[in-house]
Amino acid sequence: MSVRWQSAGMLVGLVPTMGALHDGHRSLVRRAREECDRVVVSVFVNPAQFGPGEDLERYPRTLDEDLALLAAEGADAAFVPGVEDMYPAGAATSVHVAGPLSESLEGAVRPGHFDGVALIVSKLLVSARPNRAYFGHKDAQQCAVVRRLAADLDTGVEVVLCPTVRDGDGLALSSRNRYLSAEDRAEAVAIPAALAAAARAFAAGERRSSALISAAAGVLAGASRMCVDYVATVDPETFATVDTAAVGTKILVAARIGGTRLIDNLSFGIDSMPGARRATPQV
Ligand code: AMP
């Protein structure tokens, strides 16, 4: 389909998703609609990027609502493959982006996760053949992995990164937010509040990563139900950790609340502070 559109001179945009679509996904589809002549959205819960004991089985699957949302947003095609379509018997190829990009942080907590991401994104780029592919900054390390592989594999696809869409209190929208109990949801706000605390420290002139991380960790420490996997400051392209932050350095948080794992991040000096209204810890 893409080839036919492209031979008619059209630009094709691809938005890869795992479904359970929300306003974050919607923003990617809208951006693709603005910038491309045709928009394809894939909906596929990719088993290869889930580790043992993760939430593959209970991951929300809401295909009817997803297709209605995509129709309302004017997507031109939904690609909804089955697991056997993407991983037929005998498939033996893997895609590994080496180094801290896929082996640190999310890659360390979720071994093999980015191999699963790299494989499915490579397959989607080959099968959908878009001119552009749209991803959300919320999954910052995924963005960096995808940019690397799209360049390294000479795909010619332009990877477009889109801002994180948040609830009014700052919590980044995520398909996994629907797992949160009311108590968990209330505590989850500590994540954007922690990022905002670090951003305030950066804006006040602090550049030591240790101090920026402490500012964030101090807010997370007030959330008693939360178990923090990491708070880190990294170079946005290589994901190597940095000791001294600069404009564009990312601060990343990953934490679990009541069995739900949430991630979020912010680029110092670039992103606006999430949930500024709730940025001060309640005492
Ligand atoms: P997922 O369905 O969670 O795999 O996400 C599909 C795409 O939507 C990925 O590129 C995500 O980074 C992006 N995405 C997820 N949540 C948000 C959000 N709150 N704002 C913007 N993009 C998002």
GROMACS .gro file of C-alpha atoms in nm, residues 3-273:
model
  271
    3VAL     CA    1   0.461   0.174  -0.230
    4ARG     CA    2   0.147   0.255  -0.432
    5TRP     CA    3   0.096   0.578  -0.236
    6GLN     CA    4   0.462   0.671  -0.266
    7SER     CA    5   0.466   0.610  -0.640
    8ALA     CA    6   0.179   0.860  -0.656
    9GLY     CA    7   0.414   1.109  -0.487
   10MET     CA    8   0.264   1.079  -0.138
   11LEU     CA    9   0.452   1.084   0.193
   12VAL     CA   10   0.357   0.796   0.421
   13GLY     CA   11   0.376   0.819   0.801
   14LEU     CA   12   0.379   0.518   1.036
   15VAL     CA   13   0.275   0.530   1.402
   16PRO     CA   14   0.370   0.205   1.579
   17THR     CA   15   0.162   0.130   1.892
   18MET     CA   16   0.065  -0.154   2.120
   19GLY     CA   17  -0.298  -0.036   2.129
   20ALA     CA   18  -0.505   0.066   2.432
   21LEU     CA   19  -0.483   0.403   2.265
   22HIS     CA   20  -0.498   0.728   2.461
   23ASP     CA   21  -0.436   1.097   2.395
   24GLY     CA   22  -0.060   1.038   2.379
   25HIS     CA   23  -0.107   0.804   2.083
   26ARG     CA   24  -0.365   1.044   1.941
   27SER     CA   25  -0.106   1.324   1.941
   28LEU     CA   26   0.131   1.107   1.734
   29VAL     CA   27  -0.144   1.029   1.481
   30ARG     CA   28  -0.233   1.399   1.458
   31ARG     CA   29   0.129   1.498   1.404
   32ALA     CA   30   0.163   1.233   1.133
   33ARG     CA   31  -0.160   1.356   0.970
   34GLU     CA   32  -0.020   1.710   0.965
   35GLU     CA   33   0.310   1.607   0.812
   36CYS     CA   34   0.221   1.317   0.580
   37ASP     CA   35  -0.026   1.244   0.302
   38ARG     CA   36  -0.114   0.900   0.433
   39VAL     CA   37  -0.096   0.763   0.788
   40VAL     CA   38  -0.066   0.398   0.886
   41VAL     CA   39  -0.103   0.300   1.253
   42SER     CA   40   0.013  -0.041   1.370
   43VAL     CA   41  -0.148  -0.204   1.672
   44PHE     CA   42   0.051  -0.501   1.797
   45VAL     CA   43   0.128  -0.614   2.150
   46ASN     CA   44   0.478  -0.737   2.079
   47PRO     CA   45   0.559  -1.045   2.290
   48ALA     CA   46   0.930  -1.014   2.211
   49GLN     CA   47   0.966  -0.697   2.417
   50PHE     CA   48   0.810  -0.842   2.734
   51GLY     CA   49   1.030  -1.033   2.978
   52PRO     CA   50   0.930  -1.336   3.186
   53GLY     CA   51   0.691  -1.230   3.463
   54GLU     CA   52   0.600  -0.903   3.293
   55ASP     CA   53   0.249  -0.798   3.197
   56LEU     CA   54   0.216  -0.948   2.845
   57GLU     CA   55  -0.099  -1.147   2.930
   58ARG     CA   56  -0.279  -0.871   3.114
   59TYR     CA   57  -0.164  -0.587   2.884
   60PRO     CA   58  -0.489  -0.402   2.793
   61ARG     CA   59  -0.631  -0.499   2.454
   62THR     CA   60  -0.907  -0.266   2.335
   63LEU     CA   61  -0.905  -0.313   1.958
   64ASP     CA   62  -1.263  -0.198   1.888
   65GLU     CA   63  -1.211   0.130   2.073
   66ASP     CA   64  -0.868   0.170   1.913
   67LEU     CA   65  -1.007   0.132   1.560
   68ALA     CA   66  -1.286   0.381   1.639
   69LEU     CA   67  -1.030   0.633   1.766
   70LEU     CA   68  -0.813   0.584   1.456
   71ALA     CA   69  -1.112   0.628   1.225
   72ALA     CA   70  -1.212   0.946   1.411
   73GLU     CA   71  -0.856   1.079   1.375
   74GLY     CA   72  -0.857   1.008   1.002
   75ALA     CA   73  -0.584   0.742   0.996
   76ASP     CA   74  -0.576   0.586   0.648
   77ALA     CA   75  -0.493   0.232   0.753
   78ALA     CA   76  -0.462   0.024   1.068
   79PHE     CA   77  -0.213  -0.263   1.058
   80VAL     CA   78  -0.315  -0.522   1.317
   81PRO     CA   79  -0.104  -0.834   1.266
   82GLY     CA   80  -0.128  -1.152   1.471
   83VAL     CA   81   0.171  -1.289   1.661
   84GLU     CA   82   0.207  -1.567   1.401
   85ASP     CA   83   0.217  -1.306   1.122
   86MET     CA   84   0.507  -1.121   1.280
   87TYR     CA   85   0.688  -1.426   1.421
   88PRO     CA   86   0.621  -1.723   1.189
   89ALA     CA   87   0.772  -2.061   1.275
   90GLY     CA   88   1.138  -2.070   1.181
   91ALA     CA   89   1.204  -1.699   1.228
   92ALA     CA   90   1.561  -1.674   1.354
   93THR     CA   91   1.680  -1.317   1.301
   94SER     CA   92   1.751  -1.079   1.587
   95VAL     CA   93   1.834  -0.709   1.592
   96HIS     CA   94   2.059  -0.582   1.872
   97VAL     CA   95   2.159  -0.220   1.918
   98ALA     CA   96   2.482  -0.250   2.115
   99GLY     CA   97   2.610  -0.044   2.404
  100PRO     CA   98   2.447   0.163   2.679
  101LEU     CA   99   2.172   0.265   2.439
  102SER     CA  100   1.998  -0.067   2.478
  103GLU     CA  101   2.188  -0.229   2.764
  104SER     CA  102   2.165   0.037   3.039
  105LEU     CA  103   1.867   0.157   3.247
  106GLU     CA  104   1.551   0.010   3.086
  107GLY     CA  105   1.773  -0.242   2.909
  108ALA     CA  106   1.935  -0.346   3.238
  109VAL     CA  107   1.608  -0.368   3.435
  110ARG     CA  108   1.432  -0.540   3.142
  111PRO     CA  109   1.700  -0.760   2.976
  112GLY     CA  110   1.617  -0.825   2.611
  113HIS     CA  111   1.346  -0.557   2.602
  114PHE     CA  112   1.521  -0.343   2.342
  115ASP     CA  113   1.608  -0.645   2.129
  116GLY     CA  114   1.233  -0.705   2.108
  117VAL     CA  115   1.170  -0.339   2.030
  118ALA     CA  116   1.449  -0.327   1.771
  119LEU     CA  117   1.322  -0.641   1.597
  120ILE     CA  118   0.958  -0.533   1.574
  121VAL     CA  119   1.041  -0.177   1.468
  122SER     CA  120   1.278  -0.310   1.200
  123LYS     CA  121   1.006  -0.545   1.075
  124LEU     CA  122   0.745  -0.267   1.074
  125LEU     CA  123   0.975  -0.033   0.884
  126VAL     CA  124   1.044  -0.303   0.626
  127SER     CA  125   0.681  -0.413   0.588
  128ALA     CA  126   0.506  -0.074   0.605
  129ARG     CA  127   0.787   0.114   0.421
  130PRO     CA  128   0.698   0.457   0.559
  131ASN     CA  129   0.882   0.779   0.479
  132ARG     CA  130   0.846   0.886   0.842
  133ALA     CA  131   0.785   0.701   1.168
  134TYR     CA  132   0.648   0.871   1.479
  135PHE     CA  133   0.750   0.790   1.837
  136GLY     CA  134   0.687   0.955   2.175
  137HIS     CA  135   0.956   1.110   2.395
  138LYS     CA  136   0.790   0.944   2.693
  139ASP     CA  137   0.981   0.629   2.597
  140ALA     CA  138   1.306   0.821   2.563
  141GLN     CA  139   1.544   0.529   2.549
  142GLN     CA  140   1.324   0.358   2.291
  143CYS     CA  141   1.342   0.676   2.081
  144ALA     CA  142   1.721   0.670   2.092
  145VAL     CA  143   1.733   0.297   2.007
  146VAL     CA  144   1.495   0.345   1.714
  147ARG     CA  145   1.685   0.644   1.577
  148ARG     CA  146   2.009   0.445   1.594
  149LEU     CA  147   1.871   0.138   1.418
  150ALA     CA  148   1.689   0.341   1.151
  151ALA     CA  149   2.020   0.508   1.065
  152ASP     CA  150   2.239   0.198   1.101
  153LEU     CA  151   2.013  -0.016   0.881
  154ASP     CA  152   1.998   0.253   0.609
  155THR     CA  153   1.620   0.250   0.625
  156GLY     CA  154   1.593   0.604   0.489
  157VAL     CA  155   1.302   0.651   0.732
  158GLU     CA  156   1.289   0.982   0.917
  159VAL     CA  157   1.221   0.914   1.286
  160VAL     CA  158   1.006   1.193   1.430
  161LEU     CA  159   0.993   1.233   1.809
  162CYS     CA  160   0.684   1.387   1.970
  163PRO     CA  161   0.632   1.554   2.311
  164THR     CA  162   0.488   1.365   2.606
  165VAL     CA  163   0.115   1.417   2.665
  166ARG     CA  164   0.024   1.440   3.033
  167ASP     CA  165  -0.279   1.442   3.257
  168GLY     CA  166  -0.362   1.774   3.423
  169ASP     CA  167  -0.158   1.685   3.731
  170GLY     CA  168   0.149   1.602   3.522
  171LEU     CA  169   0.134   1.221   3.509
  172ALA     CA  170   0.242   1.105   3.162
  173LEU     CA  171  -0.038   0.919   2.984
  174SER     CA  172   0.034   0.548   2.952
  175SER     CA  173  -0.171   0.243   2.862
  176ARG     CA  174  -0.045   0.101   3.193
  177ASN     CA  175  -0.201   0.385   3.397
  178ARG     CA  176  -0.528   0.193   3.383
  179TYR     CA  177  -0.373  -0.069   3.614
  180LEU     CA  178  -0.337   0.192   3.891
  181SER     CA  179  -0.570   0.188   4.192
  182ALA     CA  180  -0.693   0.527   4.316
  183GLU     CA  181  -0.422   0.523   4.584
  184ASP     CA  182  -0.153   0.426   4.333
  185ARG     CA  183  -0.271   0.694   4.092
  186ALA     CA  184  -0.245   0.960   4.366
  187GLU     CA  185   0.113   0.855   4.445
  188ALA     CA  186   0.215   0.828   4.079
  189VAL     CA  187   0.208   1.209   4.061
  190ALA     CA  188   0.536   1.197   4.255
  191ILE     CA  189   0.708   1.099   3.928
  192PRO     CA  190   0.637   1.420   3.734
  193ALA     CA  191   0.679   1.614   4.059
  194ALA     CA  192   1.027   1.463   4.096
  195LEU     CA  193   1.118   1.561   3.740
  196ALA     CA  194   0.985   1.910   3.804
  197ALA     CA  195   1.197   1.939   4.120
  198ALA     CA  196   1.509   1.848   3.922
  199ALA     CA  197   1.410   2.092   3.645
  200ARG     CA  198   1.371   2.369   3.903
  201ALA     CA  199   1.716   2.295   4.042
  202PHE     CA  200   1.859   2.303   3.688
  203ALA     CA  201   1.682   2.632   3.618
  204ALA     CA  202   1.834   2.771   3.940
  205GLY     CA  203   2.181   2.691   3.806
  206GLU     CA  204   2.254   2.345   3.949
  207ARG     CA  205   2.453   2.133   3.701
  208ARG     CA  206   2.587   1.849   3.919
  209SER     CA  207   2.399   1.534   3.824
  210SER     CA  208   2.426   1.403   4.179
  211ALA     CA  209   2.239   1.709   4.311
  212LEU     CA  210   1.978   1.702   4.032
  213ILE     CA  211   1.915   1.333   4.098
  214SER     CA  212   1.890   1.402   4.472
  215ALA     CA  213   1.629   1.670   4.407
  216ALA     CA  214   1.418   1.418   4.218
  217ALA     CA  215   1.485   1.130   4.457
  218GLY     CA  216   1.382   1.347   4.751
  219VAL     CA  217   1.033   1.386   4.606
  220LEU     CA  218   1.005   1.015   4.519
  221ALA     CA  219   1.105   0.926   4.875
  222GLY     CA  220   0.782   1.087   4.993
  223ALA     CA  221   0.577   0.834   4.796
  224SER     CA  222   0.559   0.541   5.036
  225ARG     CA  223   0.394   0.297   4.793
  226MET     CA  224   0.655   0.358   4.527
  227CYS     CA  225   0.961   0.146   4.459
  228VAL     CA  226   1.217   0.331   4.247
  229ASP     CA  227   1.411   0.134   3.984
  230TYR     CA  228   1.636   0.424   3.885
  231VAL     CA  229   1.679   0.798   3.858
  232ALA     CA  230   1.952   0.887   3.609
  233THR     CA  231   2.089   1.171   3.400
  234VAL     CA  232   2.203   1.073   3.051
  235ASP     CA  233   2.320   1.201   2.717
  236PRO     CA  234   2.003   1.204   2.502
  237GLU     CA  235   2.162   1.022   2.210
  238THR     CA  236   2.403   0.768   2.358
  239PHE     CA  237   2.231   0.721   2.695
  240ALA     CA  238   2.571   0.725   2.861
  241THR     CA  239   2.532   0.867   3.213
  242VAL     CA  240   2.661   1.220   3.261
  243ASP     CA  241   2.812   1.374   3.577
  244THR     CA  242   2.750   1.732   3.471
  245ALA     CA  243   2.419   1.823   3.311
  246ALA     CA  244   2.375   2.064   3.021
  247VAL     CA  245   2.080   2.187   2.820
  248GLY     CA  246   1.935   1.875   2.653
  249THR     CA  247   2.061   1.628   2.917
  250LYS     CA  248   1.779   1.393   3.008
  251ILE     CA  249   1.671   1.298   3.357
  252LEU     CA  250   1.489   0.965   3.364
  253VAL     CA  251   1.275   0.801   3.630
  254ALA     CA  252   1.148   0.444   3.642
  255ALA     CA  253   0.939   0.326   3.936
  256ARG     CA  254   0.690   0.060   4.035
  257ILE     CA  255   0.369   0.128   4.223
  258GLY     CA  256   0.153  -0.165   4.332
  259GLY     CA  257   0.287  -0.387   4.052
  260THR     CA  258   0.261  -0.122   3.780
  261ARG     CA  259   0.583  -0.002   3.625
  262LEU     CA  260   0.594   0.360   3.507
  263ILE     CA  261   0.867   0.555   3.328
  264ASP     CA  262   0.902   0.926   3.257
  265ASN     CA  263   1.171   1.176   3.165
  266LEU     CA  264   1.246   1.538   3.094
  267SER     CA  265   1.511   1.724   2.893
  268PHE     CA  266   1.674   1.997   3.102
  269GLY     CA  267   1.628   2.344   2.960
  270ILE     CA  268   1.398   2.218   2.682
  271ASP     CA  269   1.087   2.054   2.826
  272SER     CA  270   0.838   2.250   3.031
  273MET     CA  271   0.800   2.131   3.387
   0.00000   0.00000   0.00000
